[in-house]
Structure formats: C-alpha cells, structure tokens
Coordinates of C-alpha atoms and ligand atoms in Angstrom, one line a residue:
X87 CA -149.6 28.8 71.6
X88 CA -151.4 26.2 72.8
X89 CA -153.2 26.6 76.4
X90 CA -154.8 24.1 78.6
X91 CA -157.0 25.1 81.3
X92 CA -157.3 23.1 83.9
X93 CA -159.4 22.7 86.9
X94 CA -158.3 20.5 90.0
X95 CA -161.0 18.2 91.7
X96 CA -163.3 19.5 94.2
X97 CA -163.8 16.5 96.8
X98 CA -166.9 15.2 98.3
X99 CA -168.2 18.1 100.2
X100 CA -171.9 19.7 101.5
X101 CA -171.6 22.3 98.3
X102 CA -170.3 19.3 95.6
X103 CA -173.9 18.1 95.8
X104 CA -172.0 14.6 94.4
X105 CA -174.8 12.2 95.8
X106 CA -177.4 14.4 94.8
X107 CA -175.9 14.6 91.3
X108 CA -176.6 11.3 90.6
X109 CA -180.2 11.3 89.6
X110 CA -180.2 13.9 87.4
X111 CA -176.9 12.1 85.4
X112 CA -174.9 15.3 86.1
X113 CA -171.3 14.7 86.9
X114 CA -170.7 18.4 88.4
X115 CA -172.4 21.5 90.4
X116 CA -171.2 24.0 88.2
X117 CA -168.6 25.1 85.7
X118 CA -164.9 26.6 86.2
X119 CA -166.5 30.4 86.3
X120 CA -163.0 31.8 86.1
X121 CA -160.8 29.6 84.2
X122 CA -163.5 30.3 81.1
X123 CA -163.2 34.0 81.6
X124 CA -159.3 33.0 81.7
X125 CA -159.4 31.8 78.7
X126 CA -161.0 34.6 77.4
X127 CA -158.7 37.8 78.4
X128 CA -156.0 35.2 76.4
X129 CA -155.1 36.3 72.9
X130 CA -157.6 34.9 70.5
X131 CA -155.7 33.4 68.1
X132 CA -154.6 31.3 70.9
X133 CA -155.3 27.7 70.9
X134 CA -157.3 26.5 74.2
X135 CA -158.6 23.5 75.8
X136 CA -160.6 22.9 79.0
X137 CA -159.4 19.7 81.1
X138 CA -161.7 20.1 84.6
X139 CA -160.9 17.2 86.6
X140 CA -164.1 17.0 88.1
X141 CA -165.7 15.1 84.9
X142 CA -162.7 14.0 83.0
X143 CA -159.0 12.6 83.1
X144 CA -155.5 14.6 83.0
X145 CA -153.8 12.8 80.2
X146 CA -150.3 12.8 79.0
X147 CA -151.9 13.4 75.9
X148 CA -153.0 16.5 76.9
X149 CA -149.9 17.8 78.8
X150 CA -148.0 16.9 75.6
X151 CA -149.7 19.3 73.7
X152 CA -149.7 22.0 76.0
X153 CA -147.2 24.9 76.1
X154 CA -148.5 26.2 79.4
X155 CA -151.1 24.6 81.6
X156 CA -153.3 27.5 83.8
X157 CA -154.2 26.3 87.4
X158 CA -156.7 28.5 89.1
X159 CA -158.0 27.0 91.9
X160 CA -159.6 27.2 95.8
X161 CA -158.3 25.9 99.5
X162 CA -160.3 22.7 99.2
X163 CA -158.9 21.7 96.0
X164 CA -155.7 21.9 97.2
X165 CA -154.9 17.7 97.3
X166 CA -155.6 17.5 93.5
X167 CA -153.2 21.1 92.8
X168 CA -150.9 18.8 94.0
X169 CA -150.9 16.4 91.8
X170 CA -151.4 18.3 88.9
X171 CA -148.3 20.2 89.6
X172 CA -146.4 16.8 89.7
X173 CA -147.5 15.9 86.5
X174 CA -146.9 18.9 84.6
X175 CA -143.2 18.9 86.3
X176 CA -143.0 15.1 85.5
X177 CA -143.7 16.1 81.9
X178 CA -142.0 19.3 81.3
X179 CA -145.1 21.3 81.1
X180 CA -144.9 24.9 82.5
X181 CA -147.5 26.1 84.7
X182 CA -149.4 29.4 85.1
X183 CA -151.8 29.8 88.5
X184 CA -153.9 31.9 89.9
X185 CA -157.1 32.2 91.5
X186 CA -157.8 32.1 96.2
X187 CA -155.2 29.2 96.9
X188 CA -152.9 30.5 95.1
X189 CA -153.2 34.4 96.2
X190 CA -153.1 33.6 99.8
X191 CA -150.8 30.5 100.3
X192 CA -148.1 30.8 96.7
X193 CA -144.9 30.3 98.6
X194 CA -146.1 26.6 99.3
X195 CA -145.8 25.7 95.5
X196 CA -142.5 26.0 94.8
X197 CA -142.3 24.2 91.4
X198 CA -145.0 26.7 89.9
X199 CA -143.2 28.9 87.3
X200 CA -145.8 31.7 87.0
X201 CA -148.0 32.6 89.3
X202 CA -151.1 35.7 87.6
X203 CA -152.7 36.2 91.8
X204 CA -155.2 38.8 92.5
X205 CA -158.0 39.8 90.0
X206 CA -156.5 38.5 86.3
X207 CA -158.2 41.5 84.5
X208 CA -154.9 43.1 85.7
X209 CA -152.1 40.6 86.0
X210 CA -152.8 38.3 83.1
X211 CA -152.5 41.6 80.3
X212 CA -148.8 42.4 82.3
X213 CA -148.0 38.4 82.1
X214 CA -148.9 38.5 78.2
X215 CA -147.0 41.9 77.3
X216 CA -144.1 39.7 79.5
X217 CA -144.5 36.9 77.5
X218 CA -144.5 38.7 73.9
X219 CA -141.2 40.1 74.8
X220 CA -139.6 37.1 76.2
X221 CA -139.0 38.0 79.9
X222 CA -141.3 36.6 82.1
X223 CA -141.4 37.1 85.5
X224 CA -142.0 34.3 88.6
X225 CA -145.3 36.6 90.7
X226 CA -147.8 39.4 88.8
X227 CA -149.6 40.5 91.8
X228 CA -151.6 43.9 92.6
X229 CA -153.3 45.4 95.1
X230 CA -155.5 47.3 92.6
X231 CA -159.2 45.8 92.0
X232 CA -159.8 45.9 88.8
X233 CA -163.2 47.5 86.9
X234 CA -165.1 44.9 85.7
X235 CA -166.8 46.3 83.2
X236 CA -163.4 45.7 81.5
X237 CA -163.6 41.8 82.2
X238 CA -165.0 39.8 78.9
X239 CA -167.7 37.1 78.3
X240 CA -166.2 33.9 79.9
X241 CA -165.7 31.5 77.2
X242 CA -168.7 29.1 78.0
X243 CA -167.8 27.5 74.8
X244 CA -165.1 25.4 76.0
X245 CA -167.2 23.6 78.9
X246 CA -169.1 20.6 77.9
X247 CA -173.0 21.7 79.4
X248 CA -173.7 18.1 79.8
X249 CA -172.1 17.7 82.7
X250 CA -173.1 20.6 84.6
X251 CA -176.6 21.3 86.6
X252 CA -176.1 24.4 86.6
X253 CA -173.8 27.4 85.3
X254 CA -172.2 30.5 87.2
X255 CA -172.3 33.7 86.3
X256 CA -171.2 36.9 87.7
X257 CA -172.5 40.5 88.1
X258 CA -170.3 42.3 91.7
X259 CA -167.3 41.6 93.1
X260 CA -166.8 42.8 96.8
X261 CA -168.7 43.6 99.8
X262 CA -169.5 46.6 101.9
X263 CA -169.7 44.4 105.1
X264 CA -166.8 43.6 107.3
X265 CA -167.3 40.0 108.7
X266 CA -164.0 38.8 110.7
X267 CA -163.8 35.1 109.4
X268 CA -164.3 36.7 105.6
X269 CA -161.8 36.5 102.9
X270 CA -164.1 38.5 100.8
X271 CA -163.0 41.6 101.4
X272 CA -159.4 41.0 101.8
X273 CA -159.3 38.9 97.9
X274 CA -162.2 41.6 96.3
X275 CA -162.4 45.1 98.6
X276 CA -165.1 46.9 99.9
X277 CA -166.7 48.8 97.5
X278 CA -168.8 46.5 95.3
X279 CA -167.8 47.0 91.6
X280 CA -170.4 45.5 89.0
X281 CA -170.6 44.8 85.4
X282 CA -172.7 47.1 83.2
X283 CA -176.3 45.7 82.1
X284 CA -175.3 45.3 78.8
X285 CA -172.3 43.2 79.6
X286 CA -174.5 40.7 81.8
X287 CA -177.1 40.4 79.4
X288 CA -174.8 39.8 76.6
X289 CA -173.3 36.8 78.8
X290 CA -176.3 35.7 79.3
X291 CA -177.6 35.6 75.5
X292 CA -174.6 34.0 74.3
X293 CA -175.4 31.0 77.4
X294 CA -178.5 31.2 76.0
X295 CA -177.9 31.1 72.8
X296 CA -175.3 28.3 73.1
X297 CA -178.4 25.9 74.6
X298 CA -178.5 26.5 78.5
X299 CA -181.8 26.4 79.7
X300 CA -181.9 26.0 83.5
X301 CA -180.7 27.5 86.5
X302 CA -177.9 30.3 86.4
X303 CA -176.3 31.4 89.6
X304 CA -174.8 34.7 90.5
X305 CA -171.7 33.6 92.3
X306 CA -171.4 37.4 93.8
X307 CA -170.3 37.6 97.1
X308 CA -173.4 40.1 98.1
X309 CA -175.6 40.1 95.2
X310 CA -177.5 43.1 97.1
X311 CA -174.1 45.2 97.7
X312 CA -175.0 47.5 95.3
X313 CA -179.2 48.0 96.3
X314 CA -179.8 51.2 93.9
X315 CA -178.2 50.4 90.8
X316 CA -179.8 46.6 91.2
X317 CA -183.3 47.6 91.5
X318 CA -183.0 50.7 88.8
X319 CA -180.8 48.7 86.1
X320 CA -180.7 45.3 86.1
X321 CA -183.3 43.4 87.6
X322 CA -185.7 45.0 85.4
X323 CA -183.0 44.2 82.3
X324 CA -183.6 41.2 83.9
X325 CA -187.3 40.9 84.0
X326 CA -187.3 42.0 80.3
X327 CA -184.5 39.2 79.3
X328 CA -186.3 36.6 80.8
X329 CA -189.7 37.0 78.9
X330 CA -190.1 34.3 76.2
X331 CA -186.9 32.7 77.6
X332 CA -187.8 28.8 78.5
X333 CA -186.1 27.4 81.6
X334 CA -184.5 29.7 83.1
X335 CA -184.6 30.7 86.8
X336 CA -181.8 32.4 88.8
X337 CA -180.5 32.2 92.4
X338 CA -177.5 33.7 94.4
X339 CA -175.8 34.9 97.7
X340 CA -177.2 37.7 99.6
X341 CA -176.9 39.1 102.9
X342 CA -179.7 39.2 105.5
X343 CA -181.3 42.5 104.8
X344 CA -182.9 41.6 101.6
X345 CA -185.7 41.0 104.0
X346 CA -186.0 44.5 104.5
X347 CA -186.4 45.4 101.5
X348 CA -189.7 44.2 100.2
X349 CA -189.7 46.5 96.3
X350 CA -186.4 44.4 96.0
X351 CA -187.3 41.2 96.6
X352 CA -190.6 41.2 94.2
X353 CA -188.1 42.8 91.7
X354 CA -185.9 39.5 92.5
X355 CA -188.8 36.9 92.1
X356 CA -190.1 38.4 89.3
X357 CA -187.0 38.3 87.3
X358 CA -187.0 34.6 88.0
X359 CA -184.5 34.3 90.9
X360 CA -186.1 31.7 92.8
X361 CA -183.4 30.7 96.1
X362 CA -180.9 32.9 97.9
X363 CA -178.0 31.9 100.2
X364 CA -177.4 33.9 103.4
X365 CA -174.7 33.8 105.7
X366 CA -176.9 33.6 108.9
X367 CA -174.0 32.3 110.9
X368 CA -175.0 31.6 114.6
X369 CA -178.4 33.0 116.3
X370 CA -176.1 34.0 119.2
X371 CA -176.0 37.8 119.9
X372 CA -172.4 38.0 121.5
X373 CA -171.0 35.4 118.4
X374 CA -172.1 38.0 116.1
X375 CA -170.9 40.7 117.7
X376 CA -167.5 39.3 118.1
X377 CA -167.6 38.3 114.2
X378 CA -168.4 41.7 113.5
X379 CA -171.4 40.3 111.4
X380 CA -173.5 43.7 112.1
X381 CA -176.2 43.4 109.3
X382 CA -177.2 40.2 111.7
X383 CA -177.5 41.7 115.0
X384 CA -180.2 43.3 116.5
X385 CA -183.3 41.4 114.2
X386 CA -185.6 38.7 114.6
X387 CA -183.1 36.8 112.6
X388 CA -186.2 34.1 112.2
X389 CA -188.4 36.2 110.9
X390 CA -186.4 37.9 108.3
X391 CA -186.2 34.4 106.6
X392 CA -189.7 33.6 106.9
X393 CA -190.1 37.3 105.0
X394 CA -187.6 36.1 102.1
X395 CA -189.4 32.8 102.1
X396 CA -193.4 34.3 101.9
X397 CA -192.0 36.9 99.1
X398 CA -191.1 33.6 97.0
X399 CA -187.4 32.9 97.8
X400 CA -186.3 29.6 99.3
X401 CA -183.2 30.4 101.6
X402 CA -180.3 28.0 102.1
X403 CA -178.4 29.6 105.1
X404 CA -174.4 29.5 106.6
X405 CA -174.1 28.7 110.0
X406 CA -170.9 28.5 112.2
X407 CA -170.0 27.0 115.2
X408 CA -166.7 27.4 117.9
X409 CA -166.7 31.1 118.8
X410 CA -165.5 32.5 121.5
X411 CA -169.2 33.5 123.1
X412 CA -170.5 30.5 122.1
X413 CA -171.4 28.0 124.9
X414 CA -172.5 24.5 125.5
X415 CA -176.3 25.4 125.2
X416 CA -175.3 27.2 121.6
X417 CA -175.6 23.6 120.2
X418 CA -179.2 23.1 120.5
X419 CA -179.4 26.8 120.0
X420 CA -178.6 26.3 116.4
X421 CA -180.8 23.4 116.3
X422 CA -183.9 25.0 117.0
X423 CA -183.2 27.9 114.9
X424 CA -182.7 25.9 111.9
X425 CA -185.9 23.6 112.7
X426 CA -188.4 26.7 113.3
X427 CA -186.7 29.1 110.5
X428 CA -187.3 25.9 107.8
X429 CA -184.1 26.3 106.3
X430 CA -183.9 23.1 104.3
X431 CA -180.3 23.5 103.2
X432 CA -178.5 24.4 106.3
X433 CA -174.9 24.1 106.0
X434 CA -173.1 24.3 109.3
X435 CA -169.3 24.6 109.9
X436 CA -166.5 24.6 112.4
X437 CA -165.2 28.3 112.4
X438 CA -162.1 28.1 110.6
X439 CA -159.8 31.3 109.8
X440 CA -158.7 32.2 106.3
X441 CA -154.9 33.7 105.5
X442 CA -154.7 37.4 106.2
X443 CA -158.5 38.1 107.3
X444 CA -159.0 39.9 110.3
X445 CA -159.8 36.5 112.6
X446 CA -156.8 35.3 111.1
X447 CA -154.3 38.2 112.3
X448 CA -156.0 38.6 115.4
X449 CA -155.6 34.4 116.4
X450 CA -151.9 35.3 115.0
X451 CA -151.1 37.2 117.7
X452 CA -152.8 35.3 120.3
X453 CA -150.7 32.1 119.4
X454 CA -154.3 30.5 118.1
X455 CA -153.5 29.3 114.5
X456 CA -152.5 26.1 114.0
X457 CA -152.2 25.6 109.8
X458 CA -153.7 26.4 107.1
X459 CA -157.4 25.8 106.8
X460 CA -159.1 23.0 105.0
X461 CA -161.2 25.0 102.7
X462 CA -164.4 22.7 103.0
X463 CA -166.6 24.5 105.0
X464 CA -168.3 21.5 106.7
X465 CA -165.8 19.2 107.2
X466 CA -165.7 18.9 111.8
X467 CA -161.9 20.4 111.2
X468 CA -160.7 23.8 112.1
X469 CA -157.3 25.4 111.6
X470 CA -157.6 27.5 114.7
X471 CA -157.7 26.8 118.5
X472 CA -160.9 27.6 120.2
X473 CA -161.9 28.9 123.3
X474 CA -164.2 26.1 124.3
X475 CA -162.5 22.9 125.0
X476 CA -161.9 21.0 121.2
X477 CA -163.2 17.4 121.8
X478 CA -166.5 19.2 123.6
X479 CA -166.4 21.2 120.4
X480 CA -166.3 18.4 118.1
X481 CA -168.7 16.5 120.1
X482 CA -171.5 19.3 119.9
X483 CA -170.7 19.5 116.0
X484 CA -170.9 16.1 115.6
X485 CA -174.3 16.1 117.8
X486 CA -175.6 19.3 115.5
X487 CA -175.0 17.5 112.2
X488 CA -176.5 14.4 113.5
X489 CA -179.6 15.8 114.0
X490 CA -179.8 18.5 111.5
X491 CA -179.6 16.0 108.9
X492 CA -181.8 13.0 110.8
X493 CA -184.5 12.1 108.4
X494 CA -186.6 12.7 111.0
X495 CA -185.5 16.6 111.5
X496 CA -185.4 17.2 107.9
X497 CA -188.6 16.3 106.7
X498 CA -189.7 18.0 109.7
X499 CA -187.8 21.5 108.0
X500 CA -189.2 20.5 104.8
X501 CA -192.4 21.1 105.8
X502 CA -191.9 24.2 108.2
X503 CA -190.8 25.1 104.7
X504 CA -193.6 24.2 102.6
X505 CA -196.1 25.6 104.7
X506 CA -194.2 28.7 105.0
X507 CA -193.0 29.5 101.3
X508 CA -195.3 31.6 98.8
X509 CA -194.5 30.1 95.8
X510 CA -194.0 33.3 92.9
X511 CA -196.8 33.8 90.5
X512 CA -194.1 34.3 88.0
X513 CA -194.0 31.0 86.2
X514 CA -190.8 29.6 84.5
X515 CA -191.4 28.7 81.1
X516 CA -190.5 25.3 81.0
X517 CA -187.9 23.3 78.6
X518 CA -189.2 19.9 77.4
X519 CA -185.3 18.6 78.1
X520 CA -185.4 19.6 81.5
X521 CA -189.2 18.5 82.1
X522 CA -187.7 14.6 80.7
X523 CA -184.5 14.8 83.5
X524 CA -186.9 15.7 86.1
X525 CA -189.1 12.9 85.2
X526 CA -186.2 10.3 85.2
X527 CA -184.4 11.7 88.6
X528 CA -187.9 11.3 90.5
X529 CA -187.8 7.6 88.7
X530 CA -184.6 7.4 90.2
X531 CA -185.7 8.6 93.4
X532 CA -187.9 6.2 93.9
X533 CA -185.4 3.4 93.3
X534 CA -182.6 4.9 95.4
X535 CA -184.6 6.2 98.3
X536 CA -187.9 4.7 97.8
X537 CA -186.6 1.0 97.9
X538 CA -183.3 0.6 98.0
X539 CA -182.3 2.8 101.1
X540 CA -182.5 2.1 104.2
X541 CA -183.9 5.5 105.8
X542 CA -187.0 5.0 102.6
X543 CA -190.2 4.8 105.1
X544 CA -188.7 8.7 105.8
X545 CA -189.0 9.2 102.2
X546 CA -192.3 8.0 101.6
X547 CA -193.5 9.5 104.7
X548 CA -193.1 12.8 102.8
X549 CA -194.4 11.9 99.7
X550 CA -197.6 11.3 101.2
X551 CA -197.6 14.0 103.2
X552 CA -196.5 16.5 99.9
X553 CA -199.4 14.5 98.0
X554 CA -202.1 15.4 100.3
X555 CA -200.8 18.9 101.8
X556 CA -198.6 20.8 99.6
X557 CA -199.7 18.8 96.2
X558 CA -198.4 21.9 93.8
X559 CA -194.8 21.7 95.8
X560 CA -194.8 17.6 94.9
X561 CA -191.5 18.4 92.9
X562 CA -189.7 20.5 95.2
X563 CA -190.1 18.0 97.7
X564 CA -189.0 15.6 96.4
X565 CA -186.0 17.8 95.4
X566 CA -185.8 17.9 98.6
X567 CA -185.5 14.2 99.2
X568 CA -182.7 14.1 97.3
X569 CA -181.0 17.1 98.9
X570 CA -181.4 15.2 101.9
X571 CA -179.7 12.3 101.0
X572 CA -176.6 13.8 99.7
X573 CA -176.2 15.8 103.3
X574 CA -176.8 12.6 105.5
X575 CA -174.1 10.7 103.0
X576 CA -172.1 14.1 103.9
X577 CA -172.8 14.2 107.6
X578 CA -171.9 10.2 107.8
X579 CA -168.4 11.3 106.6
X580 CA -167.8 13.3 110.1
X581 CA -168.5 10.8 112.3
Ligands
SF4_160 S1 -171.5 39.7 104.3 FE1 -170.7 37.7 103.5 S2 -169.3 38.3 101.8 FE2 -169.7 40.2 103.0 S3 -168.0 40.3 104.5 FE3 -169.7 39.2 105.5 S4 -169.4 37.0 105.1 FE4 -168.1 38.2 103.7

C-alpha cells in the first residue's frame, strides 16, 4: 500500500513566522507533528511519503502513486484542503482525513471518503482492521481520549530538516482549565494525559540522533497541567538528556501560574527550555471573568511575567480583544500592558468562537454566530457578533496593532525586555551549523533591515543601543529585529 501524507498550506499568518523565515533560509516554522506520528501507527511494511505543501508541490506524480492520500489538517488551512481535495477527486485518489478541521466541521467535505476524527491512537487501528477485511466505513469517531503512552515515535524520518527552524514534539494532551473560547478541552479533555519519560526521551534521541540540533517545542496545550509528575520525572530526565547534547534548547505553552512556582521554573531553565507562551488574554478583570480564564484573575498579571522573565524565560503572550466587558478604554488598556510587561511577541486577536466550545453554544443560543471561524488568530475577522459596535471594534484592533507593532513601540518592549530578563547560567552547547546560519541571517539583517528598509534608522537605533547596554543579549536582539519585521509585514495585512 502506498500512502502519501500530505499537509495543506498554512497562509501568511503572526505564527507562520514567513518573513522572519527568510534570513535563516528556512522555508517553514515547524514540521507536520501529527501526520509523522500518522505515518507511524500505519503498518510498517507500508510504503509512505510526506508531501507538506508548505515547502514543496502536489504533483500528479505523486497522486498517481498513491492508494490513499491522508489529510490532517487545522481551521486556517482550510483554502488549501480545498484544493487538495479537488485534486485527489480530479485524479481518482481516495482520501483519508483527520485531525481539528476535520473533527469539528466534516459534514462540509463531502467528497472525502474516510474520515479517522478524534485522537488517531484509536480510530486509525479500527480504520486498518476495516481496511484488512475489505469493509470500510465513511466516519471512525470516539469520544474516548486515548493513553498516550500507547502513541509511537512520530516518524521524523520522512520530513526533510532543512526546511524547518524548528521541530515539535509532544509530552500532554489536555487541560485542567476551562477557558470559554477554548477548543482544547472539547478536542483533548480535562485530565492531562502524558507520555511516559522513556517514551519522550526515546523521541528525542532518535531527533537527535537523525541530526537536529536546535530548538524543540512542546506543542502541549498546558505544558504545566501535570505540575508533580513534571518536576519529579521529566524535567530532571530532561536535565540529564541534555548534558553533552550541542544545540539544543526547548520552549513551549504554559499557563500563567508557572510564575508561582519558582522550584519549577529553575527545573524548566535548567533543562534548557529557554521561552514560554501564555495565554494572558486581556488585563481586564470582568473579560476574564466572563472567559472563565480563572488562573488569570485575581494576580498582578504584570508581575507574574516579569517573575517568568527574571527566572530566565522569555514569554510571548495571547491577547484577545471584543468581549463583552470590554470597553472603549480596553484598547489602550492592552497597549500599556504589553509595553510595561515587555512582552516582545505579543500576538493579539479578535475573539472568535470555535465549533462546540462553550462561547460557541452559548453565542448559539443568543443568535451571535455568524460562520465558521477563520482559524488565524490575528487576522481583524471574527465569526461572532460582538457586544460592542463592529466597525468601533475593528477600528480599536486596527489602532492596537498599529501601535503594538510601530517600530517605535517595539524597540521600546525590546528593551523593557532586555533590562528585565535574567539570562540562565545554563549555557547551550553550541552547534558549529547553527553558529554559521546565525552568522549569515544577521548578514542578512543588515541588508534587509539595515539598508534596504524603509523603518532601518529603528533598526540601527537598537543595535547601538544592544551594543552599549545589553552587549551579551546582541543576538537576541537582533532576533528580535527580525521578529519585528515579520509582525509589521503581518500587521500591514489588516489595514
Ligand atoms: S489554559 Fe489554555 S489550553 Fe487550557 S483551557 Fe485555557 S486557553 Fe485552553
């Protein structure tokens, strides 16, 4: 049997880091985390290629040798499912999909012939026992969650490394919180489940082993879900791994009370995570309350990231706008809380309402949705109506975006940032490969936003200021440069 896995295009969005990708001569954020562990709860004596559209072409080639093409795929790749559906029909080849778009919204793709939803540790075993005794059927779905400590090592194998800047991984599924806007809970439960430490560090050996040697992030929905286990079992696994390892550093999602926990963080740091995301979502007490976003309320929201941040974790942060509670004044509101909380990478959103979450069947029955949601997080559209007037709505966003991502404002974050962050005194071994790209994307960096763009007296306003100041965080700065330029190319597309 021969299987092609293939993974639809994700568009230019704040979390495709395309313009940013450039000058390190990487054509993608990360790899197809689930079509590779896919391909690996397939029978082995399977024949399988990886086609993800996002570096390379669809050919008929490909489709020709094919007996089934597997789709998995998110909202926001939605356009290019499209047309990879019409292809395989145009060609005769039959298709097998799974993954978030096709869980929640399946009755849209009605030329599909299999559809494996939910967790595939369950439904692609009953599709292949289907399969070996010729009677397939058209849905395998479950409400079960699956132990993954069952699931396999993804088969890394099949992605070309070259064009990634950096590979997932993945340790939990689930989340003990309760957030209204969150599909997380509704796709993966409540109760975190997590992979045993042998079965991460095995994955990460044979990465290892195959010749990545840079960043690895835990795509987890909470990272921290699972507290105890984490700082008994694995981040110490971890610590141990990463000793003689060369270039490896970690980051991931957590929610805000890691900064409550200072033994966990230094166990973090130490086993070479070195950023965290966190959905901070609005600095608004009532918005929070009415998201149900609990773990949020009641802190100094601005100090918990400056406590991440000093313990030697940058934080990129979640932010939404169009709540009910929120107001007119909650515009600059989030503006001043990004500024002073130096959250360099703040990605801020219209609040938008995922199928079958709670905000979802709650703006159901009050006659509030209007279609199905974009998937890009950042985008200025929203599949709901909102309390507050739209075109006042969109007029804020526009305004927050404009001057979040202002040269001005964001060298101003960046060095909030610098002065605040306590770099770790865990040191990543580096790897001569990765020392040469770095050397040739600040090269480029000095082409592209030294000379060549327009907003460059920004850029080398913070070289100098990096130089003389922070002169050990010269390279993260000008990481930061770049970041920067890839969010005002982003921000430029709302206008
Ligand atoms: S903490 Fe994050 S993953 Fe968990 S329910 Fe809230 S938004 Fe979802």
């Amino acid at each position: 049997m021969n299987i092609l896995l293939v993974y639809p295009e994700v568009p230019d969005t704040f979390w495709s880091f395309k313009h940013a990708l450039k000058f390190l001569n990487k054509k993608v954020a990360s790899q197809p985390l689930g079509l590779l562990t896919i391909a690996a709860l397939l029978p082995t004596e399977w024949n399988k290629r990886l086609v993800d559209l996002n570096c390379m072409k669809l050919k008929q080639s490909d489709l020709s040798w094919a007996d089934y093409v597997f789709i998995s795929a998110m909202s926001i790749q939605k356009k290019s499912v499209l047309k990879i559906i019409k292809q395989c029909n145009e060609s005769g080849t039959k298709i097998v999909a799974g993954g978030p778009l096709f869980t929640t919204e399946y009755e849209q793709f009605e030329t599909v012939e299999h559809f494996v939803l939910n967790e595939a540790e369950i439904t692609i075993p009953e599709f292949l026992k289907d399969i070996s005794i010729g009677n397939t059927k058209h849905i395998y779905s479950t409400s079960d969650f699956p132990d993954i400590k069952e699931s396999p090592t993804p088969m890394w194998e099949l992605a070309d490394f070259g064009n990634y800047a950096t590979m997932n991984i993945q340790y939990s599924r689930g989340c003990p919180y309760n957030c209204e806007f969150c599909n997380i809970t509704t796709l993966f439960g409540h109760r975190p489940r997590i992979k045993s430490v042998e079965q991460v560090l095995k994955e990460l050996d044979s990465l290892y082993n195959l010749g990545w040697h840079k960043s690895i992030f835990f795509v987890d929905d909470n990272f921290i879900g699972n507290k105890k286990i984490l700082k008994k079992e694995l981040l110490p696994a971890l610590i141990e791994w990463r000793k003689g390892k060369k270039g490896i550093s970690f980051n991931t999602e957590v929610s805000i009370n890691l900064a409550d926990d200072k033994e966990l963080m230094n166990l973090m740091v130490n086993a070479g995570f070195d950023m965290v995301f966190i959905g901070i979502e609005t600095p608004e007490e009532l918005s929070l309350a009415e998201c149900n976003k609990k773990q949020n309320m009641n802190r100094n929201l601005i100090e918990s990231v400056k406590l991440i941040q000093r313990s030697g974790l940058q934080v990129q942060g979640g932010f939404i706008l169009g709540f009910d509670n929120d107001t007119q004044s909650t515009f600059q509101t989030v503006i001043d809380f990004i500024q002073n909380s130096g959250i360099v990478t703040a990605m801020v959103g219209l609040l938008q309402a995922p199928t079958n979450t709670l905000l979802y069947k709650r703006l159901m029955q009050e006659g509030r949705i209007l279609a199905s949601m974009s998937g890009d997080n950042a985008d200025g559209t929203t599949n709901i109506i909102p309390k507050m007037d739209l075109d006042k709505l969109l007029s804020g966003y526009k305004h927050v975006i404009n001057q979040l991502y202002s040269p001005l404002l964001f060298n101003d974050r960046v060095k909030i940032f610098l002065r605040e962050y306590k770099a770790p005194k865990v040191k990543i071994k580096s790897d001569v490969s990765n020392l040469y790209k770095n050397v040739i994307a600040f090269i480029r960096s000095i082409y592209i936003l030294g000379i060549t763009d327009k907003e460059r007296i920004y850029y080398w306003k913070l070289f100098v200021w990096t130089l003389f100041r922070k002169p050990k965080r010269f390279g993260l700065s000008i990481t930061f440069a770049i970041y920067g330029y890839h969010f005002r190319k982003i921000s430029e597309k709302c206008q």
